[in-house]
Amino acid sequence: MASQFGTIFRLFPSLAARSHRNSAPRHHYNSISTKRNNKESLASETRRRRRRVVASADTCQVAESLTVFSLTPDLDDEQVSEVIDTCWSLQYMVRGPVCGSAGPVITGLVPSGTQSPKATSLEQFNNCILFRYASEKSMQDFLNHLKTKYMLDDVAKEKTSAGVATVTFMTSIPNELESIFRRGAEWEEGYELILGLDRSADGSTDDVEEFLRLTEGLASSSAFGAVQAAHGPVLSVINHTLQPEKEEEEGISCDDQFRCDTIFISRFPQDSSAVESFLQSPPMQAVIQADARSPVSLAWGLIMEVSPGQSNESFN
């Protein structure tokens, strides 16, 4: 039987020469491998392990947190800037982040055809702060610090319509200082595309990893020009809302709003058309439209605009 994900994989040009291999269901690999002799299986496994070691030498794992704000419409631009700048300054008061970016949400993304409380609620989230950390522990220490908790909880209580949520996740990025600390002119301004993804019922871990790895390559290709693209598992979704009566009115809490399995994140340069074109690519359309052939589907998505001064390296 041909893999239902094979057609999606062939949408990536780099897989054209490997389409025959993809025609076999990857999630049936174990039953296929039992037909080989032990020597062949051992040699194959050894080669795979060596490839993993080589890949890990070129990448490093970092922790990231995305804090999303649903600031009330009655706040003017100056008041919004004050709130975001104050929360942004947490990186200078509490040890943890090594770099970050912040800005307004210019577009919210939901699965194609979705009409639900989640789609309505997502429209209220209008600003983001993204921090990167050297380790999961440093991220947890930062988020659990009293100053961080008090500030975010206070903003959620006093100045939001649907609360404040923080999504924490891990990503693997190139093991280079410029990539880790987001250094260079290309990081000064642009657009962050952040997608919350769920694995489909029939998608294996291998299917998901290969699909997202190829999607990273597509985003970073000359066709779309992303500065960096990465993905990784979600660790937690924190609800900073202190207004249970508002959650009851909305019918959905902000931690439920942003719950998902995996985050895909990509930073694009100044031209927003690159993000729009990337979202129109066949693999992205398959994700957004919950195509049955795709191993992942969109749970939610945001496009954040980053202006000069809203992206930096922290010296904590």
Short mmCIF file of the C-alpha atoms (twelve columns), coordinates in Angstrom:
data_MODEL
# 
_entry.id   MODEL 
# 
loop_
_atom_site.group_PDB 
_atom_site.id 
_atom_site.type_symbol 
_atom_site.label_atom_id 
_atom_site.label_alt_id 
_atom_site.label_comp_id 
_atom_site.label_asym_id 
_atom_site.label_seq_id 
_atom_site.Cartn_x 
_atom_site.Cartn_y 
_atom_site.Cartn_z 
_atom_site.pdbx_PDB_model_num 
ATOM 1   C CA . MET A 1   0.000   0.000   0.000  1 
ATOM 2   C CA . ALA A 2   1.379   3.454   -0.875 1 
ATOM 3   C CA . SER A 3   1.950   5.865   1.985  1 
ATOM 4   C CA . GLN A 4   -0.769  8.495   2.276  1 
ATOM 5   C CA . PHE A 5   1.994   11.017  3.059  1 
ATOM 6   C CA . GLY A 6   4.057   10.211  -0.015 1 
ATOM 7   C CA . THR A 7   2.326   12.770  -2.236 1 
ATOM 8   C CA . ILE A 8   2.983   15.582  0.234  1 
ATOM 9   C CA . PHE A 9   6.651   14.635  0.536  1 
ATOM 10  C CA . ARG A 10  7.002   14.760  -3.253 1 
ATOM 11  C CA . LEU A 11  5.929   18.422  -3.154 1 
ATOM 12  C CA . PHE A 12  9.449   19.173  -1.964 1 
ATOM 13  C CA . PRO A 13  11.852  19.194  -4.965 1 
ATOM 14  C CA . SER A 14  14.674  17.727  -2.855 1 
ATOM 15  C CA . LEU A 15  12.674  14.523  -2.461 1 
ATOM 16  C CA . ALA A 16  11.932  13.966  -6.127 1 
ATOM 17  C CA . ALA A 17  14.736  11.434  -6.515 1 
ATOM 18  C CA . ARG A 18  13.606  9.619   -3.370 1 
ATOM 19  C CA . SER A 19  9.932   9.204   -4.223 1 
ATOM 20  C CA . HIS A 20  10.290  5.443   -4.629 1 
ATOM 21  C CA . ARG A 21  11.547  5.090   -1.088 1 
ATOM 22  C CA . ASN A 22  8.699   7.265   0.211  1 
ATOM 23  C CA . SER A 23  6.126   5.042   -1.501 1 
ATOM 24  C CA . ALA A 24  6.491   2.552   1.352  1 
ATOM 25  C CA . PRO A 25  4.681   3.391   4.609  1 
ATOM 26  C CA . ARG A 26  7.349   4.620   7.033  1 
ATOM 27  C CA . HIS A 27  5.256   3.603   10.028 1 
ATOM 28  C CA . HIS A 28  5.415   0.015   8.764  1 
ATOM 29  C CA . TYR A 29  9.228   0.024   8.811  1 
ATOM 30  C CA . ASN A 30  9.545   -2.429  11.696 1 
ATOM 31  C CA . SER A 31  7.505   -5.121  9.948  1 
ATOM 32  C CA . ILE A 32  9.515   -4.622  6.749  1 
ATOM 33  C CA . SER A 33  12.884  -4.759  8.488  1 
ATOM 34  C CA . THR A 34  12.152  -8.175  9.995  1 
ATOM 35  C CA . LYS A 35  12.466  -9.646  6.494  1 
ATOM 36  C CA . ARG A 36  16.104  -8.567  6.270  1 
ATOM 37  C CA . ASN A 37  18.863  -10.551 7.856  1 
ATOM 38  C CA . ASN A 38  20.301  -9.323  11.150 1 
ATOM 39  C CA . LYS A 39  23.589  -8.219  9.592  1 
ATOM 40  C CA . GLU A 40  21.882  -5.896  7.102  1 
ATOM 41  C CA . SER A 41  19.620  -4.442  9.789  1 
ATOM 42  C CA . LEU A 42  22.547  -3.771  12.130 1 
ATOM 43  C CA . ALA A 43  24.547  -2.058  9.379  1 
ATOM 44  C CA . SER A 44  21.545  0.098   8.461  1 
ATOM 45  C CA . GLU A 45  20.984  1.107   12.070 1 
ATOM 46  C CA . THR A 46  24.666  1.977   12.477 1 
ATOM 47  C CA . ARG A 47  24.528  4.273   9.443  1 
ATOM 48  C CA . ARG A 48  21.448  6.018   10.805 1 
ATOM 49  C CA . ARG A 49  23.125  6.600   14.174 1 
ATOM 50  C CA . ARG A 50  26.202  8.052   12.501 1 
ATOM 51  C CA . ARG A 51  24.028  10.448  10.507 1 
ATOM 52  C CA . ARG A 52  22.362  11.596  13.736 1 
ATOM 53  C CA . VAL A 53  25.748  12.242  15.376 1 
ATOM 54  C CA . VAL A 54  26.927  14.311  12.407 1 
ATOM 55  C CA . ALA A 55  23.686  16.312  12.424 1 
ATOM 56  C CA . SER A 56  23.868  16.995  16.167 1 
ATOM 57  C CA . ALA A 57  27.421  18.337  15.833 1 
ATOM 58  C CA . ASP A 58  26.097  21.050  13.498 1 
ATOM 59  C CA . THR A 59  23.118  22.031  15.645 1 
ATOM 60  C CA . CYS A 60  22.338  22.883  19.236 1 
ATOM 61  C CA . GLN A 61  19.130  22.776  21.226 1 
ATOM 62  C CA . VAL A 62  17.692  25.922  22.781 1 
ATOM 63  C CA . ALA A 63  14.571  26.703  24.781 1 
ATOM 64  C CA . GLU A 64  12.111  29.360  23.663 1 
ATOM 65  C CA . SER A 65  9.050   31.072  25.135 1 
ATOM 66  C CA . LEU A 66  6.342   32.892  23.210 1 
ATOM 67  C CA . THR A 67  4.199   35.213  25.331 1 
ATOM 68  C CA . VAL A 68  1.020   36.383  23.616 1 
ATOM 69  C CA . PHE A 69  -1.018  39.369  24.848 1 
ATOM 70  C CA . SER A 70  -4.682  40.200  24.190 1 
ATOM 71  C CA . LEU A 71  -4.410  43.902  25.062 1 
ATOM 72  C CA . THR A 72  -7.757  45.685  25.239 1 
ATOM 73  C CA . PRO A 73  -8.863  47.894  22.316 1 
ATOM 74  C CA . ASP A 74  -9.194  50.965  24.560 1 
ATOM 75  C CA . LEU A 75  -5.410  51.184  24.955 1 
ATOM 76  C CA . ASP A 76  -3.830  53.681  22.563 1 
ATOM 77  C CA . ASP A 77  -0.538  53.044  20.747 1 
ATOM 78  C CA . GLU A 78  1.520   54.720  23.463 1 
ATOM 79  C CA . GLN A 79  -0.078  52.633  26.204 1 
ATOM 80  C CA . VAL A 80  0.403   49.417  24.212 1 
ATOM 81  C CA . SER A 81  4.080   50.290  23.688 1 
ATOM 82  C CA . GLU A 82  4.459   50.945  27.404 1 
ATOM 83  C CA . VAL A 83  3.018   47.547  28.331 1 
ATOM 84  C CA . ILE A 84  5.140   45.622  25.824 1 
ATOM 85  C CA . ASP A 85  8.307   47.597  26.612 1 
ATOM 86  C CA . THR A 86  7.846   46.955  30.340 1 
ATOM 87  C CA . CYS A 87  7.415   43.200  29.828 1 
ATOM 88  C CA . TRP A 88  10.277  43.246  27.301 1 
ATOM 89  C CA . SER A 89  12.535  44.767  29.970 1 
ATOM 90  C CA . LEU A 90  12.096  41.666  32.150 1 
ATOM 91  C CA . GLN A 91  15.107  40.179  30.364 1 
ATOM 92  C CA . TYR A 92  17.267  42.880  31.974 1 
ATOM 93  C CA . MET A 93  15.803  42.381  35.456 1 
ATOM 94  C CA . VAL A 94  15.711  38.575  35.613 1 
ATOM 95  C CA . ARG A 95  18.475  36.275  34.420 1 
ATOM 96  C CA . GLY A 96  17.519  33.908  31.620 1 
ATOM 97  C CA . PRO A 97  16.921  35.110  28.047 1 
ATOM 98  C CA . VAL A 98  19.907  35.341  25.690 1 
ATOM 99  C CA . CYS A 99  17.985  37.180  22.958 1 
ATOM 100 C CA . GLY A 100 14.463  38.017  21.937 1 
ATOM 101 C CA . SER A 101 12.061  39.847  19.669 1 
ATOM 102 C CA . ALA A 102 8.735   41.590  20.153 1 
ATOM 103 C CA . GLY A 103 6.035   43.233  18.092 1 
ATOM 104 C CA . PRO A 104 2.408   43.374  17.060 1 
ATOM 105 C CA . VAL A 105 0.517   40.431  15.603 1 
ATOM 106 C CA . ILE A 106 -0.412  41.422  12.067 1 
ATOM 107 C CA . THR A 107 -2.167  38.165  11.147 1 
ATOM 108 C CA . GLY A 108 -3.738  35.296  13.064 1 
ATOM 109 C CA . LEU A 109 -3.997  31.924  11.351 1 
ATOM 110 C CA . VAL A 110 -6.554  29.188  11.943 1 
ATOM 111 C CA . PRO A 111 -7.265  25.991  9.986  1 
ATOM 112 C CA . SER A 112 -9.101  26.597  6.732  1 
ATOM 113 C CA . GLY A 113 -12.862 26.755  7.191  1 
ATOM 114 C CA . THR A 114 -12.647 26.997  10.979 1 
ATOM 115 C CA . GLN A 115 -15.548 28.750  12.694 1 
ATOM 116 C CA . SER A 116 -15.187 28.155  16.407 1 
ATOM 117 C CA . PRO A 117 -14.611 29.983  19.706 1 
ATOM 118 C CA . LYS A 118 -10.879 29.438  19.140 1 
ATOM 119 C CA . ALA A 119 -10.939 31.348  15.860 1 
ATOM 120 C CA . THR A 120 -12.828 34.226  17.476 1 
ATOM 121 C CA . SER A 121 -10.591 34.267  20.528 1 
ATOM 122 C CA . LEU A 122 -7.381  34.292  18.494 1 
ATOM 123 C CA . GLU A 123 -8.387  37.627  16.954 1 
ATOM 124 C CA . GLN A 124 -8.021  39.261  20.375 1 
ATOM 125 C CA . PHE A 125 -4.317  38.394  20.713 1 
ATOM 126 C CA . ASN A 126 -2.477  41.325  19.229 1 
ATOM 127 C CA . ASN A 127 1.104   41.457  20.584 1 
ATOM 128 C CA . CYS A 128 3.921   38.967  21.224 1 
ATOM 129 C CA . ILE A 129 7.263   38.667  22.976 1 
ATOM 130 C CA . LEU A 130 9.600   35.837  21.980 1 
ATOM 131 C CA . PHE A 131 12.566  34.978  24.225 1 
ATOM 132 C CA . ARG A 132 15.323  32.415  23.652 1 
ATOM 133 C CA . TYR A 133 17.267  30.645  26.429 1 
ATOM 134 C CA . ALA A 134 20.388  28.501  26.613 1 
ATOM 135 C CA . SER A 135 18.525  25.686  28.384 1 
ATOM 136 C CA . GLU A 136 15.120  24.570  29.565 1 
ATOM 137 C CA . LYS A 137 16.188  25.158  33.182 1 
ATOM 138 C CA . SER A 138 17.147  28.790  32.563 1 
ATOM 139 C CA . MET A 139 13.770  29.307  30.877 1 
ATOM 140 C CA . GLN A 140 11.861  27.764  33.776 1 
ATOM 141 C CA . ASP A 141 13.837  29.817  36.307 1 
ATOM 142 C CA . PHE A 142 12.986  32.989  34.384 1 
ATOM 143 C CA . LEU A 143 9.273   32.215  34.028 1 
ATOM 144 C CA . ASN A 144 8.958   31.102  37.661 1 
ATOM 145 C CA . HIS A 145 10.705  34.195  39.022 1 
ATOM 146 C CA . LEU A 146 8.385   36.357  41.137 1 
ATOM 147 C CA . LYS A 147 9.079   39.487  39.055 1 
ATOM 148 C CA . THR A 148 8.148   37.707  35.834 1 
ATOM 149 C CA . LYS A 149 5.034   36.098  37.258 1 
ATOM 150 C CA . TYR A 150 3.829   39.261  38.966 1 
ATOM 151 C CA . MET A 151 4.296   41.451  35.899 1 
ATOM 152 C CA . LEU A 152 2.597   39.084  33.437 1 
ATOM 153 C CA . ASP A 153 -0.227  38.259  35.848 1 
ATOM 154 C CA . ASP A 154 -0.806  41.959  36.514 1 
ATOM 155 C CA . VAL A 155 -0.972  42.759  32.789 1 
ATOM 156 C CA . ALA A 156 -3.392  39.855  32.269 1 
ATOM 157 C CA . LYS A 157 -5.620  41.072  35.079 1 
ATOM 158 C CA . GLU A 158 -5.696  44.776  34.277 1 
ATOM 159 C CA . LYS A 159 -5.099  45.303  30.550 1 
ATOM 160 C CA . THR A 160 -6.283  42.319  28.505 1 
ATOM 161 C CA . SER A 161 -9.551  41.027  27.108 1 
ATOM 162 C CA . ALA A 162 -8.659  37.318  26.904 1 
ATOM 163 C CA . GLY A 163 -5.577  37.107  29.095 1 
ATOM 164 C CA . VAL A 164 -1.900  36.423  28.510 1 
ATOM 165 C CA . ALA A 165 -0.496  33.032  27.489 1 
ATOM 166 C CA . THR A 166 3.075   31.749  27.320 1 
ATOM 167 C CA . VAL A 167 3.959   28.775  25.137 1 
ATOM 168 C CA . THR A 168 7.290   27.114  25.952 1 
ATOM 169 C CA . PHE A 169 9.078   24.855  23.476 1 
ATOM 170 C CA . MET A 170 12.454  23.524  22.353 1 
ATOM 171 C CA . THR A 171 14.095  24.000  18.958 1 
ATOM 172 C CA . SER A 172 17.297  22.867  17.244 1 
ATOM 173 C CA . ILE A 173 19.205  25.597  15.426 1 
ATOM 174 C CA . PRO A 174 22.633  25.928  13.757 1 
ATOM 175 C CA . ASN A 175 25.427  25.824  16.310 1 
ATOM 176 C CA . GLU A 176 26.747  29.272  15.371 1 
ATOM 177 C CA . LEU A 177 26.854  32.432  17.483 1 
ATOM 178 C CA . GLU A 178 25.006  34.510  14.858 1 
ATOM 179 C CA . SER A 179 22.187  31.965  14.727 1 
ATOM 180 C CA . ILE A 180 21.948  31.384  18.475 1 
ATOM 181 C CA . PHE A 181 22.013  35.058  19.484 1 
ATOM 182 C CA . ARG A 182 20.240  36.357  16.363 1 
ATOM 183 C CA . ARG A 183 23.083  38.691  15.492 1 
ATOM 184 C CA . GLY A 184 23.430  40.688  12.304 1 
ATOM 185 C CA . ALA A 185 21.541  43.269  10.283 1 
ATOM 186 C CA . GLU A 186 19.126  40.635  8.929  1 
ATOM 187 C CA . TRP A 187 17.738  40.207  12.458 1 
ATOM 188 C CA . GLU A 188 17.025  43.902  13.054 1 
ATOM 189 C CA . GLU A 189 13.561  43.807  11.524 1 
ATOM 190 C CA . GLY A 190 11.267  41.410  9.729  1 
ATOM 191 C CA . TYR A 191 8.473   38.946  10.418 1 
ATOM 192 C CA . GLU A 192 8.231   35.974  12.770 1 
ATOM 193 C CA . LEU A 193 5.955   33.202  11.550 1 
ATOM 194 C CA . ILE A 194 4.923   30.998  14.476 1 
ATOM 195 C CA . LEU A 195 2.735   27.957  13.814 1 
ATOM 196 C CA . GLY A 196 1.224   25.691  16.442 1 
ATOM 197 C CA . LEU A 197 0.858   22.226  14.912 1 
ATOM 198 C CA . ASP A 198 -0.842  18.976  15.872 1 
ATOM 199 C CA . ARG A 199 0.239   15.584  14.626 1 
ATOM 200 C CA . SER A 200 -2.388  13.829  12.534 1 
ATOM 201 C CA . ALA A 201 -3.825  10.560  13.764 1 
ATOM 202 C CA . ASP A 202 -1.951  8.546   11.119 1 
ATOM 203 C CA . GLY A 203 1.286   10.545  11.133 1 
ATOM 204 C CA . SER A 204 4.270   8.792   12.684 1 
ATOM 205 C CA . THR A 205 7.058   10.634  14.480 1 
ATOM 206 C CA . ASP A 206 9.361   9.979   11.517 1 
ATOM 207 C CA . ASP A 207 6.792   11.391  9.088  1 
ATOM 208 C CA . VAL A 208 6.417   14.559  11.161 1 
ATOM 209 C CA . GLU A 209 10.157  15.075  11.605 1 
ATOM 210 C CA . GLU A 210 10.937  14.610  7.921  1 
ATOM 211 C CA . PHE A 211 8.085   16.839  6.825  1 
ATOM 212 C CA . LEU A 212 9.084   19.676  9.174  1 
ATOM 213 C CA . ARG A 213 12.781  19.327  8.393  1 
ATOM 214 C CA . LEU A 214 12.018  19.706  4.702  1 
ATOM 215 C CA . THR A 215 9.674   22.603  5.435  1 
ATOM 216 C CA . GLU A 216 12.514  24.355  7.275  1 
ATOM 217 C CA . GLY A 217 14.689  23.911  4.205  1 
ATOM 218 C CA . LEU A 218 11.928  25.257  1.984  1 
ATOM 219 C CA . ALA A 219 11.488  28.368  4.147  1 
ATOM 220 C CA . SER A 220 15.250  29.012  4.154  1 
ATOM 221 C CA . SER A 221 15.636  28.438  0.415  1 
ATOM 222 C CA . SER A 222 16.306  31.258  -2.040 1 
ATOM 223 C CA . ALA A 223 12.640  31.099  -3.027 1 
ATOM 224 C CA . PHE A 224 11.492  32.469  0.349  1 
ATOM 225 C CA . GLY A 225 14.686  33.657  2.052  1 
ATOM 226 C CA . ALA A 226 13.983  32.964  5.727  1 
ATOM 227 C CA . VAL A 227 16.875  33.913  8.007  1 
ATOM 228 C CA . GLN A 228 16.184  30.926  10.238 1 
ATOM 229 C CA . ALA A 229 13.580  28.169  10.492 1 
ATOM 230 C CA . ALA A 230 13.192  25.608  13.265 1 
ATOM 231 C CA . HIS A 231 10.683  23.368  14.983 1 
ATOM 232 C CA . GLY A 232 10.370  21.461  18.218 1 
ATOM 233 C CA . PRO A 233 8.058   19.993  20.863 1 
ATOM 234 C CA . VAL A 234 5.846   22.114  23.071 1 
ATOM 235 C CA . LEU A 235 6.710   21.788  26.760 1 
ATOM 236 C CA . SER A 236 3.891   23.758  28.355 1 
ATOM 237 C CA . VAL A 237 1.233   26.407  27.873 1 
ATOM 238 C CA . ILE A 238 0.970   28.842  30.789 1 
ATOM 239 C CA . ASN A 239 -2.203  30.800  31.442 1 
ATOM 240 C CA . HIS A 240 -1.442  34.137  33.129 1 
ATOM 241 C CA . THR A 241 -5.108  35.149  33.170 1 
ATOM 242 C CA . LEU A 242 -6.503  36.158  36.553 1 
ATOM 243 C CA . GLN A 243 -10.028 36.747  35.273 1 
ATOM 244 C CA . PRO A 244 -11.948 33.454  35.470 1 
ATOM 245 C CA . GLU A 245 -15.251 35.249  34.853 1 
ATOM 246 C CA . LYS A 246 -13.954 36.499  31.478 1 
ATOM 247 C CA . GLU A 247 -12.787 33.014  30.524 1 
ATOM 248 C CA . GLU A 248 -16.267 31.745  31.309 1 
ATOM 249 C CA . GLU A 249 -17.805 34.438  29.106 1 
ATOM 250 C CA . GLU A 250 -15.475 33.641  26.206 1 
ATOM 251 C CA . GLY A 251 -15.991 29.896  26.602 1 
ATOM 252 C CA . ILE A 252 -12.274 29.157  26.167 1 
ATOM 253 C CA . SER A 253 -9.184  29.764  28.285 1 
ATOM 254 C CA . CYS A 254 -6.060  31.166  26.672 1 
ATOM 255 C CA . ASP A 255 -4.022  28.077  27.540 1 
ATOM 256 C CA . ASP A 256 -6.534  25.948  25.593 1 
ATOM 257 C CA . GLN A 257 -6.312  28.495  22.765 1 
ATOM 258 C CA . PHE A 258 -2.590  27.868  22.270 1 
ATOM 259 C CA . ARG A 259 -2.371  24.181  23.110 1 
ATOM 260 C CA . CYS A 260 -0.592  22.139  20.412 1 
ATOM 261 C CA . ASP A 261 2.026   19.399  19.938 1 
ATOM 262 C CA . THR A 262 4.766   21.187  18.013 1 
ATOM 263 C CA . ILE A 263 5.902   24.710  17.164 1 
ATOM 264 C CA . PHE A 264 7.277   25.661  13.751 1 
ATOM 265 C CA . ILE A 265 8.969   29.061  13.757 1 
ATOM 266 C CA . SER A 266 10.596  30.965  10.927 1 
ATOM 267 C CA . ARG A 267 12.052  34.465  10.708 1 
ATOM 268 C CA . PHE A 268 11.632  36.253  7.389  1 
ATOM 269 C CA . PRO A 269 13.316  39.468  6.242  1 
ATOM 270 C CA . GLN A 270 11.696  42.867  5.810  1 
ATOM 271 C CA . ASP A 271 9.425   42.046  2.879  1 
ATOM 272 C CA . SER A 272 6.141   40.585  4.160  1 
ATOM 273 C CA . SER A 273 5.429   39.112  0.720  1 
ATOM 274 C CA . ALA A 274 7.975   36.353  1.483  1 
ATOM 275 C CA . VAL A 275 5.832   35.153  4.402  1 
ATOM 276 C CA . GLU A 276 2.674   35.309  2.322  1 
ATOM 277 C CA . SER A 277 4.286   33.391  -0.527 1 
ATOM 278 C CA . PHE A 278 5.596   30.745  1.848  1 
ATOM 279 C CA . LEU A 279 2.130   30.253  3.335  1 
ATOM 280 C CA . GLN A 280 0.806   29.716  -0.200 1 
ATOM 281 C CA . SER A 281 3.342   26.952  -0.918 1 
ATOM 282 C CA . PRO A 282 1.832   23.453  -1.360 1 
ATOM 283 C CA . PRO A 283 3.224   22.026  1.906  1 
ATOM 284 C CA . MET A 284 1.914   24.977  3.944  1 
ATOM 285 C CA . GLN A 285 -1.468  24.852  2.261  1 
ATOM 286 C CA . ALA A 286 -1.670  21.151  3.090  1 
ATOM 287 C CA . VAL A 287 -1.027  21.994  6.750  1 
ATOM 288 C CA . ILE A 288 -3.485  24.911  6.874  1 
ATOM 289 C CA . GLN A 289 -6.237  23.008  5.071  1 
ATOM 290 C CA . ALA A 290 -5.725  19.903  7.243  1 
ATOM 291 C CA . ASP A 291 -5.045  17.836  4.131  1 
ATOM 292 C CA . ALA A 292 -5.416  14.159  5.046  1 
ATOM 293 C CA . ARG A 293 -2.067  13.459  3.351  1 
ATOM 294 C CA . SER A 294 -0.149  15.789  5.689  1 
ATOM 295 C CA . PRO A 295 1.369   14.352  8.899  1 
ATOM 296 C CA . VAL A 296 0.625   17.623  10.744 1 
ATOM 297 C CA . SER A 297 -2.232  20.124  10.774 1 
ATOM 298 C CA . LEU A 298 -2.508  23.724  11.906 1 
ATOM 299 C CA . ALA A 299 -3.860  24.365  15.402 1 
ATOM 300 C CA . TRP A 300 -3.152  28.114  15.345 1 
ATOM 301 C CA . GLY A 301 -0.661  30.541  13.855 1 
ATOM 302 C CA . LEU A 302 0.606   34.113  14.248 1 
ATOM 303 C CA . ILE A 303 2.660   36.503  12.157 1 
ATOM 304 C CA . MET A 304 4.521   39.032  14.303 1 
ATOM 305 C CA . GLU A 305 6.093   42.171  12.858 1 
ATOM 306 C CA . VAL A 306 9.493   43.024  14.353 1 
ATOM 307 C CA . SER A 307 10.761  46.588  14.009 1 
ATOM 308 C CA . PRO A 308 14.248  47.947  14.796 1 
ATOM 309 C CA . GLY A 309 14.692  48.106  18.555 1 
ATOM 310 C CA . GLN A 310 12.339  45.171  19.131 1 
ATOM 311 C CA . SER A 311 14.949  42.521  18.428 1 
ATOM 312 C CA . ASN A 312 18.124  42.159  20.438 1 
ATOM 313 C CA . GLU A 313 20.714  40.115  22.252 1 
ATOM 314 C CA . SER A 314 20.400  40.038  26.026 1 
ATOM 315 C CA . PHE A 315 23.479  40.115  28.212 1 
ATOM 316 C CA . ASN A 316 22.066  38.325  31.257 1 
# 
